[in-house]
Amino acid sequence: MNRRPGLSARLRLTISYAGFLLLAGALLLAVVWVFVLRWLPSNDPESLQRTFGPVIITGPNRSDLLRGFAPAAAAALAFLLVFGLLGGWILAGRMLAPLTRIAYAARMAADGSLSHRIRMKGRQDEFRGLADAFDTMLEQLESHVAEQQRFAANASHELRTPLAITRTLLDAARNDPARDQGELIERLHTVNTRAINLTEGLLLLSRADRRSFPREPVDLSLIAEEAAETLFPLAEKRRITLDVTGETTQTIGSTALILRMVTNLVQNAIVHNLPAGGTVTVHTEPQHDASVLRVENTGHPLPSELVPTLTEPFQRGTERIRTDEHAGVGLGLAIVHSIVRAHDGTLDLTPRPTGGLLVTIRLPGTPPQERGLSTC
């Protein structure tokens, strides 16, 4: 933004300090005049005689003191002005030094260096509070940028894989015209489907991060039942018991995004389970001013250090590999995490002692007035 040049904050503070000191000196001199000099006799004998009768002046009168006092007062005011300017300049510099460090850190961040921190020492005050808030902002920004860079690198790698496979299949078909075309078409269809699913997942992540969706009352219990009904054939195929429990749980958000969130959770719970005889439980309940969704499944034990990484894009279970056609593209929990954040909720992943994972999502509950309207 183009601005006209003006006085610096340090110079304005200096002038303010000096002006305040000069005003204080002037008021002090006025007090001396009002309460001291006015009681001294003037140098007009006729006025004194009219007021007090015959008088004899034996000491200095008001004029004598004024002639001696005025130059000293002027010199004192000049000294106060110089002292106020010099002292104000030094004090303002010391007080504004934290702002200089904060401005330096801001310029470094603008140049792309997000690792610099102010780390201002001393007791808490307004400037140190600002510096701590700025350090926190830089830390979060650096973490977010690093996450986006990892995401871009992983997305490029994941998108390149189906394209490279497609090119290899086409080259093999061109070099061997007698090859079975049905097998080639089937493999190309599988690779293309995976590329489409990956692209749709990336677009969904972008949509959730922008929060560009309409909000409406949503019943988590109905969403859970719909997701379970959709994935029941997959659970039956894998011999997994799928249960949905709970009560009506209202929240505010996008029905489509919340359905995708619950569907991803249930699908992950089915896929990352025991080979047979496992269970998946989906439970919904209102808690105070929050709406809670829990998805719990059996499975193999998960290391505690692995759990925080499960919401990273392209992270699949214990390693970045695909086991079958239902393993997805590695964006399942990343999409869930993004949708939860877009709805101002929280996501908690807890490994079960006997194996498997407990996922708890808390979304803002529906305000009472909106809850009443939605039930009409």
CSV table of C-alpha atoms in Angstrom, one decimal:
chain,number,residue,atom,x,y,z
A,1,MET,CA,0.0,0.0,0.0
A,2,ASN,CA,1.4,3.4,-1.0
A,3,ARG,CA,1.4,5.8,1.9
A,4,ARG,CA,2.6,9.3,2.3
A,5,PRO,CA,5.8,9.6,4.5
A,6,GLY,CA,5.2,10.6,8.1
A,7,LEU,CA,6.9,10.9,11.4
A,8,SER,CA,8.2,7.7,12.9
A,9,ALA,CA,6.7,6.3,16.1
A,10,ARG,CA,9.9,7.0,18.0
A,11,LEU,CA,10.0,10.6,16.9
A,12,ARG,CA,6.3,11.1,17.8
A,13,LEU,CA,6.9,9.5,21.3
A,14,THR,CA,9.9,11.7,21.8
A,15,ILE,CA,8.0,14.9,20.9
A,16,SER,CA,5.2,13.7,23.2
A,17,TYR,CA,7.6,13.1,26.1
A,18,ALA,CA,9.3,16.5,25.6
A,19,GLY,CA,6.0,18.4,25.3
A,20,PHE,CA,4.7,16.8,28.4
A,21,LEU,CA,7.8,17.7,30.4
A,22,LEU,CA,7.8,21.2,29.0
A,23,LEU,CA,4.1,21.6,30.0
A,24,ALA,CA,4.9,20.3,33.5
A,25,GLY,CA,7.7,22.9,33.9
A,26,ALA,CA,5.4,25.7,32.7
A,27,LEU,CA,2.7,24.6,35.2
A,28,LEU,CA,5.3,24.6,37.9
A,29,LEU,CA,6.4,28.1,37.1
A,30,ALA,CA,2.7,29.2,37.0
A,31,VAL,CA,2.2,27.8,40.5
A,32,VAL,CA,5.3,29.8,41.7
A,33,TRP,CA,3.8,32.9,40.2
A,34,VAL,CA,0.3,32.5,41.6
A,35,PHE,CA,1.3,31.4,45.1
A,36,VAL,CA,4.6,33.2,45.7
A,37,LEU,CA,5.1,36.3,43.5
A,38,ARG,CA,1.6,37.7,43.9
A,39,TRP,CA,2.2,38.2,47.6
A,40,LEU,CA,5.2,40.4,47.0
A,41,PRO,CA,4.7,44.2,46.9
A,42,SER,CA,4.7,45.9,43.6
A,43,ASN,CA,7.0,48.8,42.7
A,44,ASP,CA,4.1,51.3,42.5
A,45,PRO,CA,4.2,53.4,45.8
A,46,GLU,CA,1.0,55.2,45.0
A,47,SER,CA,-0.9,51.9,44.7
A,48,LEU,CA,0.6,50.7,47.9
A,49,GLN,CA,-0.4,53.9,49.8
A,50,ARG,CA,-4.0,53.7,48.5
A,51,THR,CA,-4.2,50.1,49.7
A,52,PHE,CA,-2.2,50.0,52.9
A,53,GLY,CA,-1.6,53.6,53.8
A,54,PRO,CA,2.0,54.9,54.3
A,55,VAL,CA,4.5,52.0,53.7
A,56,ILE,CA,8.2,51.7,53.7
A,57,ILE,CA,9.7,49.2,51.2
A,58,THR,CA,12.8,47.6,52.8
A,59,GLY,CA,13.3,44.6,50.5
A,60,PRO,CA,13.1,43.5,46.9
A,61,ASN,CA,9.8,44.2,45.3
A,62,ARG,CA,8.0,42.2,42.6
A,63,SER,CA,9.8,43.8,39.7
A,64,ASP,CA,13.2,43.0,41.2
A,65,LEU,CA,12.3,39.3,41.6
A,66,LEU,CA,10.8,39.1,38.1
A,67,ARG,CA,14.0,40.6,36.6
A,68,GLY,CA,16.0,37.9,38.4
A,69,PHE,CA,13.5,35.1,38.1
A,70,ALA,CA,12.4,35.4,34.4
A,71,PRO,CA,15.9,34.5,32.8
A,72,ALA,CA,16.3,31.6,35.2
A,73,ALA,CA,12.8,30.3,34.4
A,74,ALA,CA,13.5,30.6,30.7
A,75,ALA,CA,16.8,28.7,31.0
A,76,ALA,CA,15.0,26.0,33.1
A,77,LEU,CA,12.3,25.6,30.4
A,78,ALA,CA,15.0,25.4,27.7
A,79,PHE,CA,16.8,22.8,29.7
A,80,LEU,CA,13.6,20.8,30.2
A,81,LEU,CA,12.9,20.9,26.5
A,82,VAL,CA,16.4,19.6,25.6
A,83,PHE,CA,16.3,17.1,28.4
A,84,GLY,CA,12.9,15.9,27.4
A,85,LEU,CA,13.9,15.5,23.8
A,86,LEU,CA,17.1,13.6,24.6
A,87,GLY,CA,15.5,11.5,27.3
A,88,GLY,CA,12.4,10.8,25.3
A,89,TRP,CA,14.5,9.7,22.3
A,90,ILE,CA,16.4,7.2,24.5
A,91,LEU,CA,13.3,6.0,26.3
A,92,ALA,CA,11.3,5.6,23.1
A,93,GLY,CA,14.1,3.7,21.5
A,94,ARG,CA,14.3,1.2,24.4
A,95,MET,CA,10.5,0.8,24.5
A,96,LEU,CA,10.2,0.3,20.8
A,97,ALA,CA,13.1,-2.1,20.5
A,98,PRO,CA,10.8,-5.1,20.6
A,99,LEU,CA,8.9,-3.7,17.6
A,100,THR,CA,12.1,-3.5,15.7
A,101,ARG,CA,12.8,-7.2,16.3
A,102,ILE,CA,9.2,-8.1,15.4
A,103,ALA,CA,9.5,-6.1,12.2
A,104,TYR,CA,12.8,-7.8,11.3
A,105,ALA,CA,11.2,-11.2,11.8
A,106,ALA,CA,8.2,-10.2,9.7
A,107,ARG,CA,10.6,-9.1,6.9
A,108,MET,CA,12.4,-12.4,7.1
A,109,ALA,CA,9.1,-14.3,6.9
A,110,ALA,CA,8.1,-12.2,3.9
A,111,ASP,CA,11.3,-13.2,2.2
A,112,GLY,CA,10.5,-16.9,2.8
A,113,SER,CA,12.4,-17.7,6.0
A,114,LEU,CA,9.8,-19.1,8.3
A,115,SER,CA,12.3,-20.7,10.7
A,116,HIS,CA,13.3,-17.5,12.4
A,117,ARG,CA,11.9,-16.9,15.9
A,118,ILE,CA,12.0,-13.7,18.0
A,119,ARG,CA,12.1,-15.5,21.4
A,120,MET,CA,12.0,-12.3,23.3
A,121,LYS,CA,13.2,-12.5,27.0
A,122,GLY,CA,11.9,-10.7,30.0
A,123,ARG,CA,8.6,-10.4,31.9
A,124,GLN,CA,5.3,-10.5,30.2
A,125,ASP,CA,4.0,-7.2,28.7
A,126,GLU,CA,2.2,-6.0,25.6
A,127,PHE,CA,5.3,-6.2,23.3
A,128,ARG,CA,6.4,-9.6,24.6
A,129,GLY,CA,2.8,-10.9,24.2
A,130,LEU,CA,2.9,-9.7,20.6
A,131,ALA,CA,6.3,-11.3,20.0
A,132,ASP,CA,5.1,-14.7,21.5
A,133,ALA,CA,1.9,-14.6,19.3
A,134,PHE,CA,4.1,-13.8,16.3
A,135,ASP,CA,6.4,-16.8,17.1
A,136,THR,CA,3.3,-19.0,17.4
A,137,MET,CA,2.0,-17.8,14.1
A,138,LEU,CA,5.4,-18.5,12.4
A,139,GLU,CA,5.5,-21.9,13.9
A,140,GLN,CA,2.1,-22.8,12.7
A,141,LEU,CA,2.7,-21.3,9.3
A,142,GLU,CA,6.0,-23.2,8.9
A,143,SER,CA,4.3,-26.4,9.9
A,144,HIS,CA,1.4,-25.7,7.4
A,145,VAL,CA,3.8,-24.9,4.6
A,146,ALA,CA,5.9,-28.0,5.2
A,147,GLU,CA,2.7,-30.1,5.3
A,148,GLN,CA,1.6,-28.6,2.0
A,149,GLN,CA,5.0,-29.3,0.4
A,150,ARG,CA,4.9,-32.9,1.6
A,151,PHE,CA,1.3,-33.2,0.3
A,152,ALA,CA,2.3,-31.7,-3.1
A,153,ALA,CA,5.3,-34.1,-3.4
A,154,ASN,CA,3.2,-37.1,-2.4
A,155,ALA,CA,0.3,-36.1,-4.7
A,156,SER,CA,2.7,-35.7,-7.6
A,157,HIS,CA,4.2,-39.2,-6.9
A,158,GLU,CA,0.8,-40.8,-6.6
A,159,LEU,CA,-0.6,-39.2,-9.8
A,160,ARG,CA,2.6,-40.1,-11.7
A,161,THR,CA,2.2,-43.8,-10.8
A,162,PRO,CA,-1.0,-44.5,-12.7
A,163,LEU,CA,0.2,-42.5,-15.6
A,164,ALA,CA,3.4,-44.4,-15.8
A,165,ILE,CA,1.5,-47.7,-15.5
A,166,THR,CA,-0.8,-46.6,-18.4
A,167,ARG,CA,2.2,-45.7,-20.6
A,168,THR,CA,3.9,-49.0,-19.8
A,169,LEU,CA,0.7,-50.9,-20.8
A,170,LEU,CA,0.2,-49.0,-24.0
A,171,ASP,CA,3.9,-49.5,-24.9
A,172,ALA,CA,3.6,-53.2,-24.3
A,173,ALA,CA,0.4,-53.4,-26.4
A,174,ARG,CA,2.1,-51.5,-29.3
A,175,ASN,CA,5.1,-53.7,-29.2
A,176,ASP,CA,3.0,-56.9,-29.0
A,177,PRO,CA,-0.1,-56.5,-31.2
A,178,ALA,CA,-1.1,-60.2,-30.6
A,179,ARG,CA,-1.5,-59.6,-26.8
A,180,ASP,CA,-4.9,-60.1,-25.3
A,181,GLN,CA,-6.8,-56.8,-25.7
A,182,GLY,CA,-9.4,-57.7,-23.1
A,183,GLU,CA,-6.7,-58.0,-20.3
A,184,LEU,CA,-5.2,-54.8,-21.4
A,185,ILE,CA,-8.5,-52.9,-21.4
A,186,GLU,CA,-9.3,-54.3,-17.9
A,187,ARG,CA,-6.0,-53.2,-16.5
A,188,LEU,CA,-6.2,-49.8,-18.1
A,189,HIS,CA,-9.7,-49.5,-16.6
A,190,THR,CA,-8.4,-50.3,-13.1
A,191,VAL,CA,-5.5,-47.9,-13.4
A,192,ASN,CA,-7.8,-45.1,-14.8
A,193,THR,CA,-10.4,-45.7,-12.0
A,194,ARG,CA,-7.6,-45.3,-9.4
A,195,ALA,CA,-6.4,-42.1,-11.0
A,196,ILE,CA,-10.0,-40.7,-11.1
A,197,ASN,CA,-10.5,-41.6,-7.4
A,198,LEU,CA,-7.3,-39.9,-6.5
A,199,THR,CA,-8.2,-36.8,-8.4
A,200,GLU,CA,-11.6,-36.7,-6.8
A,201,GLY,CA,-10.0,-37.1,-3.4
A,202,LEU,CA,-7.7,-34.2,-4.0
A,203,LEU,CA,-10.6,-32.0,-5.1
A,204,LEU,CA,-12.6,-33.0,-2.1
A,205,LEU,CA,-9.6,-32.0,0.2
A,206,SER,CA,-9.4,-28.7,-1.6
A,207,ARG,CA,-13.1,-28.1,-1.2
A,208,ALA,CA,-13.1,-28.9,2.5
A,209,ASP,CA,-10.1,-26.7,3.2
A,210,ARG,CA,-11.8,-23.7,1.5
A,211,ARG,CA,-15.0,-24.3,3.5
A,212,SER,CA,-16.9,-23.4,0.5
A,213,PHE,CA,-20.1,-25.4,1.2
A,214,PRO,CA,-23.6,-24.6,2.4
A,215,ARG,CA,-24.4,-25.5,6.0
A,216,GLU,CA,-27.6,-27.2,7.1
A,217,PRO,CA,-28.9,-29.3,10.1
A,218,VAL,CA,-27.5,-32.9,9.8
A,219,ASP,CA,-28.5,-35.9,11.8
A,220,LEU,CA,-25.3,-38.0,12.4
A,221,SER,CA,-27.3,-41.1,13.3
A,222,LEU,CA,-29.0,-41.1,9.9
A,223,ILE,CA,-25.7,-40.5,8.2
A,224,ALA,CA,-24.1,-43.4,10.1
A,225,GLU,CA,-27.0,-45.7,9.1
A,226,GLU,CA,-26.7,-44.7,5.4
A,227,ALA,CA,-22.9,-45.2,5.4
A,228,ALA,CA,-23.3,-48.6,7.1
A,229,GLU,CA,-25.9,-49.7,4.6
A,230,THR,CA,-23.7,-48.7,1.7
A,231,LEU,CA,-20.7,-50.6,3.0
A,232,PHE,CA,-22.6,-53.7,4.4
A,233,PRO,CA,-21.8,-55.8,1.3
A,234,LEU,CA,-18.0,-55.1,1.8
A,235,ALA,CA,-18.3,-56.0,5.5
A,236,GLU,CA,-20.2,-59.2,4.7
A,237,LYS,CA,-17.6,-60.2,2.1
A,238,ARG,CA,-14.9,-59.8,4.6
A,239,ARG,CA,-16.9,-61.5,7.4
A,240,ILE,CA,-16.9,-58.4,9.5
A,241,THR,CA,-19.8,-57.6,11.9
A,242,LEU,CA,-21.0,-54.1,11.4
A,243,ASP,CA,-23.2,-52.5,14.1
A,244,VAL,CA,-24.7,-49.0,14.3
A,245,THR,CA,-25.9,-47.8,17.7
A,246,GLY,CA,-26.8,-44.5,19.4
A,247,GLU,CA,-29.5,-41.9,19.2
A,248,THR,CA,-30.4,-38.8,17.2
A,249,THR,CA,-27.4,-36.5,17.1
A,250,GLN,CA,-27.8,-33.1,15.4
A,251,THR,CA,-25.0,-31.0,14.0
A,252,ILE,CA,-24.6,-28.2,11.4
A,253,GLY,CA,-22.7,-28.7,8.2
A,254,SER,CA,-22.6,-30.2,4.7
A,255,THR,CA,-24.6,-33.4,4.4
A,256,ALA,CA,-22.5,-34.6,1.5
A,257,LEU,CA,-19.2,-33.9,3.2
A,258,ILE,CA,-20.2,-35.5,6.5
A,259,LEU,CA,-21.5,-38.6,4.7
A,260,ARG,CA,-18.2,-38.9,2.9
A,261,MET,CA,-16.4,-38.5,6.3
A,262,VAL,CA,-18.4,-41.3,8.0
A,263,THR,CA,-18.2,-43.5,4.9
A,264,ASN,CA,-14.4,-43.2,4.9
A,265,LEU,CA,-14.2,-44.0,8.6
A,266,VAL,CA,-16.4,-47.1,8.3
A,267,GLN,CA,-14.6,-48.3,5.1
A,268,ASN,CA,-11.2,-47.9,6.8
A,269,ALA,CA,-12.5,-49.7,9.9
A,270,ILE,CA,-13.6,-52.6,7.6
A,271,VAL,CA,-10.5,-52.8,5.5
A,272,HIS,CA,-8.0,-52.5,8.3
A,273,ASN,CA,-9.5,-55.2,10.4
A,274,LEU,CA,-9.0,-58.9,11.2
A,275,PRO,CA,-9.0,-61.3,8.2
A,276,ALA,CA,-12.2,-62.7,9.5
A,277,GLY,CA,-14.5,-62.4,12.5
A,278,GLY,CA,-13.7,-58.8,13.2
A,279,THR,CA,-16.2,-56.1,14.3
A,280,VAL,CA,-16.9,-52.5,13.5
A,281,THR,CA,-19.1,-50.4,15.8
A,282,VAL,CA,-20.5,-47.0,14.9
A,283,HIS,CA,-22.0,-45.0,17.7
A,284,THR,CA,-23.5,-41.5,17.8
A,285,GLU,CA,-24.6,-39.5,20.8
A,286,PRO,CA,-25.1,-35.8,21.8
A,287,GLN,CA,-22.9,-34.5,24.6
A,288,HIS,CA,-23.7,-31.1,26.1
A,289,ASP,CA,-23.1,-28.7,23.1
A,290,ALA,CA,-21.3,-31.2,20.9
A,291,SER,CA,-22.3,-34.1,18.6
A,292,VAL,CA,-20.1,-37.2,19.0
A,293,LEU,CA,-19.4,-39.9,16.5
A,294,ARG,CA,-17.3,-43.0,17.5
A,295,VAL,CA,-16.1,-45.6,15.1
A,296,GLU,CA,-14.3,-48.6,16.7
A,297,ASN,CA,-12.9,-51.7,15.1
A,298,THR,CA,-10.9,-54.7,15.9
A,299,GLY,CA,-7.6,-55.4,14.1
A,300,HIS,CA,-3.9,-55.7,14.6
A,301,PRO,CA,-2.2,-53.7,17.3
A,302,LEU,CA,-1.0,-50.2,16.2
A,303,PRO,CA,2.2,-48.6,17.5
A,304,SER,CA,1.4,-45.4,19.4
A,305,GLU,CA,3.9,-43.4,17.4
A,306,LEU,CA,2.2,-44.4,14.1
A,307,VAL,CA,-1.3,-43.1,15.1
A,308,PRO,CA,-0.6,-39.3,14.7
A,309,THR,CA,0.6,-39.9,11.1
A,310,LEU,CA,-2.6,-41.7,10.0
A,311,THR,CA,-4.2,-38.4,9.0
A,312,GLU,CA,-1.4,-37.5,6.7
A,313,PRO,CA,-2.2,-37.8,3.0
A,314,PHE,CA,-1.2,-41.1,1.3
A,315,GLN,CA,-0.6,-42.8,4.7
A,316,ARG,CA,-2.0,-46.4,4.6
A,317,GLY,CA,-2.0,-48.3,7.8
A,318,THR,CA,1.5,-49.3,8.8
A,319,GLU,CA,3.1,-48.6,5.4
A,320,ARG,CA,2.5,-46.9,2.1
A,321,ILE,CA,1.4,-49.9,0.1
A,322,ARG,CA,-1.8,-51.1,-1.4
A,323,THR,CA,-3.1,-54.6,-0.5
A,324,ASP,CA,-6.2,-54.8,-2.6
A,325,GLU,CA,-8.8,-52.9,-4.6
A,326,HIS,CA,-10.4,-51.5,-1.4
A,327,ALA,CA,-7.2,-50.0,0.1
A,328,GLY,CA,-8.0,-46.7,-1.5
A,329,VAL,CA,-5.5,-44.0,-2.5
A,330,GLY,CA,-4.3,-43.1,0.9
A,331,LEU,CA,-6.5,-40.1,1.4
A,332,GLY,CA,-9.2,-41.6,3.6
A,333,LEU,CA,-8.3,-40.2,7.0
A,334,ALA,CA,-6.8,-37.1,5.5
A,335,ILE,CA,-10.1,-36.3,3.9
A,336,VAL,CA,-11.8,-37.1,7.3
A,337,HIS,CA,-9.4,-34.8,9.1
A,338,SER,CA,-10.0,-32.0,6.6
A,339,ILE,CA,-13.8,-32.3,6.8
A,340,VAL,CA,-13.7,-32.3,10.6
A,341,ARG,CA,-11.6,-29.1,10.6
A,342,ALA,CA,-13.8,-27.5,8.1
A,343,HIS,CA,-16.8,-28.1,10.4
A,344,ASP,CA,-14.8,-26.7,13.5
A,345,GLY,CA,-14.7,-30.1,15.1
A,346,THR,CA,-12.0,-32.3,16.6
A,347,LEU,CA,-10.7,-35.7,15.6
A,348,ASP,CA,-9.1,-38.1,18.1
A,349,LEU,CA,-7.4,-41.4,17.2
A,350,THR,CA,-6.8,-43.9,20.0
A,351,PRO,CA,-5.2,-47.3,19.5
A,352,ARG,CA,-7.1,-50.1,21.3
A,353,PRO,CA,-5.1,-52.3,23.7
A,354,THR,CA,-6.3,-55.5,22.0
A,355,GLY,CA,-5.8,-54.1,18.5
A,356,GLY,CA,-7.6,-51.9,16.2
A,357,LEU,CA,-8.5,-48.2,16.5
A,358,LEU,CA,-11.1,-46.0,18.2
A,359,VAL,CA,-11.9,-42.8,16.2
A,360,THR,CA,-13.8,-40.1,18.1
A,361,ILE,CA,-15.2,-37.1,16.3
A,362,ARG,CA,-16.8,-34.1,18.0
A,363,LEU,CA,-18.7,-31.6,16.0
A,364,PRO,CA,-20.6,-28.5,17.2
A,365,GLY,CA,-24.1,-29.4,18.2
A,366,THR,CA,-27.2,-27.7,16.8
A,367,PRO,CA,-28.3,-24.6,18.7
A,368,PRO,CA,-31.7,-25.1,20.5
A,369,GLN,CA,-33.5,-22.6,18.2
A,370,GLU,CA,-32.2,-24.4,15.0
A,371,ARG,CA,-32.9,-27.8,16.5
A,372,GLY,CA,-36.5,-26.8,17.1
A,373,LEU,CA,-36.9,-25.5,13.5
A,374,SER,CA,-35.4,-28.7,12.1
A,375,THR,CA,-37.9,-30.9,13.9
A,376,CYS,CA,-40.9,-29.0,12.7
